């Protein structure tokens, strides 16, 4: 069975961590998968593994070949033999994963590495008795879903009239892998005034707002160490980076289930053509932080030379609820949290509103 866990960015691999995402399977590349397959042959250094039943099942489904366990090769119907390690890369990746899941790292989460990102491999892994949990970024998952939707559409268009609905239902069921959302995590915020406590719209008294932002920033302890920049992925080919202290999926959860969405609030300063437009709104997303970044980037690229600076809250018009600041131009998106979120938005208020 294949299950997805979705994240904005995966934590660094750490075999000593209590976090199952950091302490995930070492089978995270084609090379690692081939090493595990080789361990099923009692040649070279041990420990040695057995070929699980799922190995034979995946081999048969992906290649139509049978396993000769004694000779450690795959046998075609015409008796042609092929070394297991000479099989196509995606087949080796899938076989390595099932060896790992059945023998040495039971219950571990697997990275959704490149060679696993094919529809036929995922369908084959979905048929095994072992539970294969794949940790994927939203970007990787959406790319896979797009491939699946294109495949389904092609099958439906090729189906005879009168059969199209049944083909659509069968194909959709084939690629409908369960998605387990990341857990919500605690985030402690300081107490204080709402933006709504300012006289008039939040942007009218820019000087008071600027002072309030910096005062709220000062209630938070400075980080003990510099926060490194992290590449969070891309939005429509535009890089997203951030100096983040917190797990973004704990602050703004991904909700892959269609009828569940995460609500968030935005205080936006939009700048283009020498004009500044401040607005506030409530939005919702299923894609967590990357969904927010996509929307902020949409605002920034609407006008040539546009720039959008957005203070993101957990759905309330309150400085107590701030979780991120997202700054977007046409060619880059920058995310900050904790003290830096207040600092970045305060700088935009000073530059564009004061």
CSV table of C-alpha atoms in Angstrom, one decimal:
chain,number,residue,atom,x,y,z
A,1,UNK,CA,0.0,0.0,0.0
A,2,UNK,CA,1.3,3.4,-1.0
A,3,UNK,CA,0.6,6.4,1.3
A,4,UNK,CA,1.8,10.0,0.9
A,5,UNK,CA,2.9,12.4,3.6
A,6,UNK,CA,3.1,16.0,2.3
A,7,UNK,CA,5.4,18.7,3.5
A,8,UNK,CA,6.7,22.1,2.4
A,9,UNK,CA,10.3,21.0,3.0
A,10,UNK,CA,11.7,17.8,4.5
A,11,UNK,CA,14.0,18.0,7.6
A,12,UNK,CA,17.6,17.1,7.3
A,13,UNK,CA,18.3,13.4,7.5
A,14,UNK,CA,19.3,12.5,11.0
A,15,UNK,CA,19.5,8.7,12.0
A,16,UNK,CA,19.7,9.6,15.7
A,17,UNK,CA,16.5,11.8,15.7
A,18,UNK,CA,13.2,10.9,17.4
A,19,UNK,CA,11.4,12.6,14.4
A,20,UNK,CA,10.5,9.8,12.0
A,21,UNK,CA,10.8,12.2,9.1
A,22,UNK,CA,14.4,13.1,10.0
A,23,UNK,CA,15.2,9.5,10.9
A,24,UNK,CA,13.7,8.2,7.7
A,25,UNK,CA,14.9,5.3,5.5
A,26,UNK,CA,18.4,5.3,4.1
A,27,UNK,CA,16.9,4.0,0.8
A,28,UNK,CA,16.6,7.5,-0.7
A,29,UNK,CA,18.3,7.1,-4.0
A,30,UNK,CA,18.8,4.7,-6.9
A,31,UNK,CA,22.2,3.9,-5.7
A,32,UNK,CA,20.9,3.0,-2.2
A,33,UNK,CA,18.2,0.8,-3.7
A,34,UNK,CA,20.7,-1.1,-5.9
A,35,UNK,CA,22.9,-1.8,-2.8
A,36,UNK,CA,19.9,-3.3,-1.0
A,37,UNK,CA,19.0,-5.5,-4.0
A,38,UNK,CA,22.6,-6.7,-4.1
A,39,UNK,CA,22.4,-7.7,-0.4
A,40,UNK,CA,19.8,-10.4,-1.4
A,41,UNK,CA,22.7,-12.2,-3.2
A,42,UNK,CA,25.1,-13.9,-0.8
A,43,UNK,CA,28.1,-12.4,-2.4
A,44,UNK,CA,30.3,-9.7,-1.0
A,45,UNK,CA,29.7,-8.2,2.5
A,46,UNK,CA,26.7,-9.0,4.6
A,47,UNK,CA,24.2,-8.8,6.2
A,48,UNK,CA,22.2,-10.6,3.6
A,49,UNK,CA,18.4,-10.2,3.0
A,50,UNK,CA,15.8,-12.5,1.6
A,51,UNK,CA,13.7,-11.8,-1.5
A,52,UNK,CA,10.2,-10.9,0.0
A,53,UNK,CA,7.0,-11.9,-1.8
A,54,UNK,CA,6.5,-8.3,-2.7
A,55,UNK,CA,9.8,-8.3,-4.6
A,56,UNK,CA,8.4,-11.0,-7.0
A,57,UNK,CA,5.1,-9.2,-7.3
A,58,UNK,CA,6.7,-5.8,-8.2
A,59,UNK,CA,9.1,-7.4,-10.6
A,60,UNK,CA,6.3,-9.3,-12.4
A,61,UNK,CA,4.1,-6.2,-12.6
A,62,UNK,CA,6.7,-3.8,-13.9
A,63,UNK,CA,8.6,-6.1,-16.3
A,64,UNK,CA,6.5,-9.3,-16.8
A,65,UNK,CA,9.5,-11.3,-15.7
A,66,UNK,CA,9.9,-13.9,-13.0
A,67,UNK,CA,12.5,-14.1,-10.3
A,68,UNK,CA,15.2,-16.8,-10.2
A,69,UNK,CA,16.3,-16.4,-6.6
A,70,UNK,CA,19.1,-18.9,-6.8
A,71,UNK,CA,20.7,-17.2,-9.8
A,72,UNK,CA,19.7,-13.7,-8.7
A,73,UNK,CA,18.3,-12.7,-12.0
A,74,UNK,CA,15.0,-12.0,-13.8
A,75,UNK,CA,13.7,-14.5,-16.3
A,76,UNK,CA,11.5,-13.5,-19.3
A,77,UNK,CA,8.8,-15.7,-20.9
A,78,UNK,CA,11.2,-16.6,-23.7
A,79,UNK,CA,13.8,-17.7,-21.0
A,80,UNK,CA,15.9,-14.7,-21.6
A,81,UNK,CA,17.8,-13.8,-18.3
A,82,UNK,CA,18.8,-10.4,-17.1
A,83,UNK,CA,20.7,-9.3,-14.0
A,84,UNK,CA,18.5,-7.6,-11.5
A,85,UNK,CA,20.8,-4.6,-11.3
A,86,UNK,CA,20.6,-4.1,-15.1
A,87,UNK,CA,16.8,-3.6,-15.0
A,88,UNK,CA,15.5,-0.1,-15.7
A,89,UNK,CA,16.2,2.5,-13.0
A,90,UNK,CA,12.6,2.9,-11.8
A,91,UNK,CA,12.2,-0.8,-11.5
A,92,UNK,CA,15.4,-1.1,-9.4
A,93,UNK,CA,14.2,1.8,-7.2
A,94,UNK,CA,10.9,0.1,-6.5
A,95,UNK,CA,12.6,-3.3,-5.8
A,96,UNK,CA,15.1,-1.7,-3.4
A,97,UNK,CA,12.2,0.0,-1.5
A,98,UNK,CA,10.3,-3.3,-1.0
A,99,UNK,CA,13.5,-5.1,0.1
A,100,UNK,CA,14.1,-2.3,2.6
A,101,UNK,CA,10.5,-2.2,3.8
A,102,UNK,CA,10.4,-6.0,4.3
A,103,UNK,CA,13.8,-6.6,5.8
A,104,UNK,CA,15.8,-3.9,7.4
A,105,UNK,CA,13.8,-0.8,8.0
A,106,UNK,CA,10.3,-1.8,8.7
A,107,UNK,CA,8.0,1.1,9.4
A,108,UNK,CA,10.4,3.7,8.1
A,109,UNK,CA,9.2,6.7,5.9
A,110,UNK,CA,10.8,6.8,2.4
A,111,UNK,CA,11.8,9.9,0.5
A,112,UNK,CA,9.9,10.3,-2.8
A,113,UNK,CA,13.1,10.3,-4.8
A,114,UNK,CA,13.3,10.8,-8.5
A,115,UNK,CA,13.1,7.2,-9.7
A,116,UNK,CA,10.0,6.5,-7.7
A,117,UNK,CA,8.1,9.4,-9.3
A,118,UNK,CA,6.4,7.4,-12.0
A,119,UNK,CA,2.8,6.3,-12.2
A,120,UNK,CA,3.6,2.7,-13.0
A,121,UNK,CA,6.0,2.3,-10.0
A,122,UNK,CA,3.5,3.9,-7.6
A,123,UNK,CA,0.8,1.5,-8.8
A,124,UNK,CA,3.1,-1.5,-8.4
A,125,UNK,CA,4.1,-0.4,-4.8
A,126,UNK,CA,0.4,0.1,-4.0
A,127,UNK,CA,-0.2,-3.6,-4.5
A,128,UNK,CA,2.3,-4.9,-2.0
A,129,UNK,CA,1.4,-6.0,1.5
A,130,UNK,CA,4.0,-3.7,3.1
A,131,UNK,CA,2.9,-0.1,3.9
A,132,UNK,CA,5.1,2.2,1.8
A,133,UNK,CA,4.9,5.8,3.2
A,134,UNK,CA,6.4,8.4,0.9
A,135,UNK,CA,7.4,11.8,2.2
A,136,UNK,CA,6.9,14.3,-0.6
A,137,UNK,CA,6.9,18.0,-0.9
A,138,UNK,CA,3.8,19.7,-2.2
A,139,UNK,CA,5.6,20.6,-5.3
A,140,UNK,CA,6.5,16.9,-6.0
A,141,UNK,CA,3.0,15.7,-5.2
A,142,UNK,CA,1.3,18.3,-7.4
A,143,UNK,CA,3.7,17.3,-10.3
A,144,UNK,CA,2.7,13.7,-9.8
A,145,UNK,CA,-1.0,14.6,-9.7
A,146,UNK,CA,-0.7,16.5,-12.9
A,147,UNK,CA,0.8,13.5,-14.6
A,148,UNK,CA,-1.9,11.3,-13.2
A,149,UNK,CA,-4.7,13.7,-14.4
A,150,UNK,CA,-3.1,13.8,-17.9
A,151,UNK,CA,-3.0,10.0,-18.0
A,152,UNK,CA,-6.6,9.7,-16.9
A,153,UNK,CA,-7.7,12.3,-19.5
A,154,UNK,CA,-5.9,10.5,-22.3
A,155,UNK,CA,-7.5,7.1,-21.3
A,156,UNK,CA,-11.0,8.7,-21.2
A,157,UNK,CA,-10.6,10.4,-24.6
A,158,UNK,CA,-9.5,7.1,-26.1
A,159,UNK,CA,-12.4,5.2,-24.6
A,160,UNK,CA,-15.5,4.3,-26.8
A,161,UNK,CA,-18.5,6.5,-26.2
A,162,UNK,CA,-20.7,5.2,-23.5
A,163,UNK,CA,-17.7,3.7,-21.7
A,164,UNK,CA,-16.0,7.0,-20.9
A,165,UNK,CA,-17.5,7.4,-17.4
A,166,UNK,CA,-16.5,3.8,-16.4
A,167,UNK,CA,-12.9,4.3,-17.7
A,168,UNK,CA,-12.7,7.6,-15.8
A,169,UNK,CA,-13.8,5.9,-12.6
A,170,UNK,CA,-11.4,3.0,-13.0
A,171,UNK,CA,-8.4,5.2,-13.9
A,172,UNK,CA,-9.1,7.6,-11.1
A,173,UNK,CA,-9.3,4.8,-8.6
A,174,UNK,CA,-6.0,3.4,-9.8
A,175,UNK,CA,-4.2,6.6,-9.0
A,176,UNK,CA,-6.1,7.6,-5.8
A,177,UNK,CA,-3.3,7.0,-3.2
A,178,UNK,CA,-4.1,8.0,0.4
A,179,UNK,CA,-2.6,11.3,1.6
A,180,UNK,CA,-1.8,11.7,5.3
A,181,UNK,CA,-1.5,15.4,6.2
A,182,UNK,CA,1.3,16.5,8.5
A,183,UNK,CA,0.3,17.1,12.1
A,184,UNK,CA,-0.5,20.5,13.5
A,185,UNK,CA,2.1,21.7,15.9
A,186,UNK,CA,2.0,24.2,18.8
A,187,UNK,CA,3.1,27.8,18.2
A,188,UNK,CA,3.2,30.1,21.2
A,189,UNK,CA,2.5,33.7,20.4
A,190,UNK,CA,2.8,36.8,22.7
A,191,UNK,CA,-0.3,38.6,23.9
A,192,UNK,CA,-1.0,42.2,22.9
A,193,UNK,CA,-3.1,44.5,20.8
A,194,UNK,CA,-5.0,43.6,17.6
A,195,UNK,CA,-4.4,45.6,14.4
A,196,UNK,CA,-8.1,46.3,14.7
A,197,UNK,CA,-7.3,48.4,17.8
A,198,UNK,CA,-5.7,51.0,15.7
A,199,UNK,CA,-7.9,54.0,14.8
A,200,UNK,CA,-9.3,53.7,11.3
A,201,UNK,CA,-8.0,51.2,8.7
A,202,UNK,CA,-4.8,49.4,9.7
A,203,UNK,CA,-2.7,51.4,7.2
A,204,UNK,CA,-3.9,54.9,8.0
A,205,UNK,CA,-1.6,55.5,10.9
A,206,UNK,CA,1.6,54.1,9.5
A,207,UNK,CA,3.8,55.5,12.2
A,208,UNK,CA,1.8,53.9,15.0
A,209,UNK,CA,1.7,50.6,13.1
A,210,UNK,CA,5.4,50.7,12.5
A,211,UNK,CA,6.0,51.3,16.2
A,212,UNK,CA,3.6,48.5,17.2
A,213,UNK,CA,5.3,46.0,14.8
A,214,UNK,CA,8.7,46.7,16.3
A,215,UNK,CA,7.4,46.5,19.9
A,216,UNK,CA,5.8,43.1,19.1
A,217,UNK,CA,9.1,42.0,17.6
A,218,UNK,CA,10.9,43.0,20.7
A,219,UNK,CA,8.7,40.7,22.9
A,220,UNK,CA,10.4,37.7,21.1
A,221,UNK,CA,13.9,36.6,22.1
A,222,UNK,CA,16.5,37.0,19.4
A,223,UNK,CA,17.7,33.6,17.9
A,224,UNK,CA,20.8,32.3,19.6
A,225,UNK,CA,22.4,31.5,16.3
A,226,UNK,CA,22.1,32.9,12.7
A,227,UNK,CA,19.2,31.2,10.8
A,228,UNK,CA,20.4,29.7,7.5
A,229,UNK,CA,18.5,30.3,4.3
A,230,UNK,CA,16.5,27.3,3.2
A,231,UNK,CA,15.3,26.6,-0.3
A,232,UNK,CA,11.6,25.7,0.1
A,233,UNK,CA,10.9,24.9,-3.6
A,234,UNK,CA,9.5,26.7,-6.5
A,235,UNK,CA,6.2,28.3,-7.5
A,236,UNK,CA,5.6,28.4,-11.3
A,237,UNK,CA,9.3,28.1,-11.7
A,238,UNK,CA,10.1,31.0,-9.3
A,239,UNK,CA,12.4,30.0,-6.4
A,240,UNK,CA,11.0,30.3,-2.8
A,241,UNK,CA,13.6,30.7,0.0
A,242,UNK,CA,13.3,31.5,3.6
A,243,UNK,CA,15.1,32.0,6.9
A,244,UNK,CA,12.7,29.9,9.0
A,245,UNK,CA,12.9,28.9,12.7
A,246,UNK,CA,9.7,26.8,12.8
A,247,UNK,CA,8.4,23.9,10.8
A,248,UNK,CA,6.2,25.7,8.2
A,249,UNK,CA,3.8,22.8,8.1
A,250,UNK,CA,3.2,23.2,11.8
A,251,UNK,CA,2.3,26.8,11.4
A,252,UNK,CA,0.3,26.5,8.2
A,253,UNK,CA,-0.8,22.9,7.8
A,254,UNK,CA,-1.2,21.2,4.4
A,255,UNK,CA,-4.8,19.9,3.9
A,256,UNK,CA,-4.8,17.5,1.0
A,257,UNK,CA,-8.4,16.4,1.7
A,258,UNK,CA,-10.6,18.4,-0.7
A,259,UNK,CA,-13.2,19.5,1.8
A,260,UNK,CA,-10.6,20.7,4.4
A,261,UNK,CA,-8.8,23.9,3.9
A,262,UNK,CA,-6.5,26.1,6.1
A,263,UNK,CA,-7.7,29.6,6.6
A,264,UNK,CA,-5.3,32.5,6.9
A,265,UNK,CA,-5.3,36.3,7.0
A,266,UNK,CA,-3.2,38.7,4.9
A,267,UNK,CA,-2.2,42.3,5.5
A,268,UNK,CA,-0.8,43.2,2.1
A,269,UNK,CA,1.3,46.1,0.8
A,270,UNK,CA,1.2,46.0,-3.0
A,271,UNK,CA,3.6,48.2,-4.9
A,272,UNK,CA,3.8,48.9,-8.6
A,273,UNK,CA,4.3,51.8,-11.0
A,274,UNK,CA,5.1,54.2,-8.1
A,275,UNK,CA,1.7,53.4,-6.4
A,276,UNK,CA,1.1,51.7,-3.1
A,277,UNK,CA,-2.0,49.7,-2.4
A,278,UNK,CA,-2.5,48.4,1.2
A,279,UNK,CA,-5.3,45.8,1.7
A,280,UNK,CA,-6.4,43.1,4.1
A,281,UNK,CA,-8.2,39.9,3.3
A,282,UNK,CA,-9.0,36.3,4.5
A,283,UNK,CA,-7.9,33.5,2.2
A,284,UNK,CA,-7.8,29.7,2.3
A,285,UNK,CA,-5.5,27.0,0.9
A,286,UNK,CA,-4.9,23.3,0.9
A,287,UNK,CA,-1.2,23.6,-0.1
A,288,UNK,CA,0.1,25.1,3.1
A,289,UNK,CA,2.8,27.7,2.9
A,290,UNK,CA,3.5,27.1,-0.8
A,291,UNK,CA,-0.2,27.8,-1.6
A,292,UNK,CA,0.2,31.1,0.2
A,293,UNK,CA,3.4,31.9,-1.8
A,294,UNK,CA,1.6,31.1,-5.0
A,295,UNK,CA,-1.1,33.6,-4.2
A,296,UNK,CA,1.3,36.3,-3.1
A,297,UNK,CA,3.3,35.8,-6.3
A,298,UNK,CA,0.2,36.2,-8.3
A,299,UNK,CA,-0.4,39.6,-6.7
A,300,UNK,CA,3.2,40.7,-7.4
A,301,UNK,CA,3.3,39.7,-11.0
A,302,UNK,CA,0.0,41.2,-12.0
A,303,UNK,CA,1.8,44.5,-12.8
A,304,UNK,CA,5.2,44.9,-14.4
A,305,UNK,CA,7.8,45.5,-11.7
A,306,UNK,CA,5.3,44.6,-9.0
A,307,UNK,CA,6.2,43.8,-5.4
A,308,UNK,CA,3.9,42.3,-2.7
A,309,UNK,CA,4.8,42.2,1.0
A,310,UNK,CA,2.2,40.2,3.0
A,311,UNK,CA,2.0,39.7,6.7
A,312,UNK,CA,0.3,36.2,7.1
A,313,UNK,CA,-1.7,35.4,10.2
A,314,UNK,CA,-3.5,32.2,11.3
A,315,UNK,CA,-6.9,33.7,10.2
A,316,UNK,CA,-7.3,36.5,12.6
A,317,UNK,CA,-6.8,40.3,12.2
A,318,UNK,CA,-4.3,40.3,15.0
A,319,UNK,CA,-0.6,40.8,15.5
A,320,UNK,CA,-0.8,37.9,18.0
A,321,UNK,CA,-1.6,35.6,15.1
A,322,UNK,CA,1.3,36.5,12.8
A,323,UNK,CA,3.1,33.4,11.4
A,324,UNK,CA,4.9,34.5,8.3
A,325,UNK,CA,5.9,37.5,6.2
A,326,UNK,CA,6.0,36.7,2.4
A,327,UNK,CA,7.7,39.1,0.0
A,328,UNK,CA,7.3,38.4,-3.7
A,329,UNK,CA,8.5,39.9,-6.9
A,330,UNK,CA,8.1,38.4,-10.4
A,331,UNK,CA,11.3,36.4,-10.1
A,332,UNK,CA,11.7,35.6,-6.4
A,333,UNK,CA,9.7,34.8,-3.2
A,334,UNK,CA,11.1,35.2,0.3
A,335,UNK,CA,9.5,33.9,3.5
A,336,UNK,CA,10.3,34.8,7.1
A,337,UNK,CA,8.9,33.8,10.5
A,338,UNK,CA,9.3,34.7,14.2
A,339,UNK,CA,11.0,38.0,14.7
A,340,UNK,CA,12.0,38.4,11.1
A,341,UNK,CA,8.4,38.4,10.0
A,342,UNK,CA,7.7,41.5,12.0
A,343,UNK,CA,10.9,43.1,10.9
A,344,UNK,CA,10.3,42.6,7.2
A,345,UNK,CA,6.8,43.9,7.3
A,346,UNK,CA,7.9,46.9,9.5
A,347,UNK,CA,10.5,47.7,6.9
A,348,UNK,CA,7.8,47.7,4.1
A,349,UNK,CA,5.6,49.9,6.2
A,350,UNK,CA,8.4,52.4,6.7
A,351,UNK,CA,9.4,52.3,3.0
A,352,UNK,CA,6.0,52.5,1.4
A,353,UNK,CA,3.5,53.9,3.9
A,354,UNK,CA,5.4,56.4,6.1
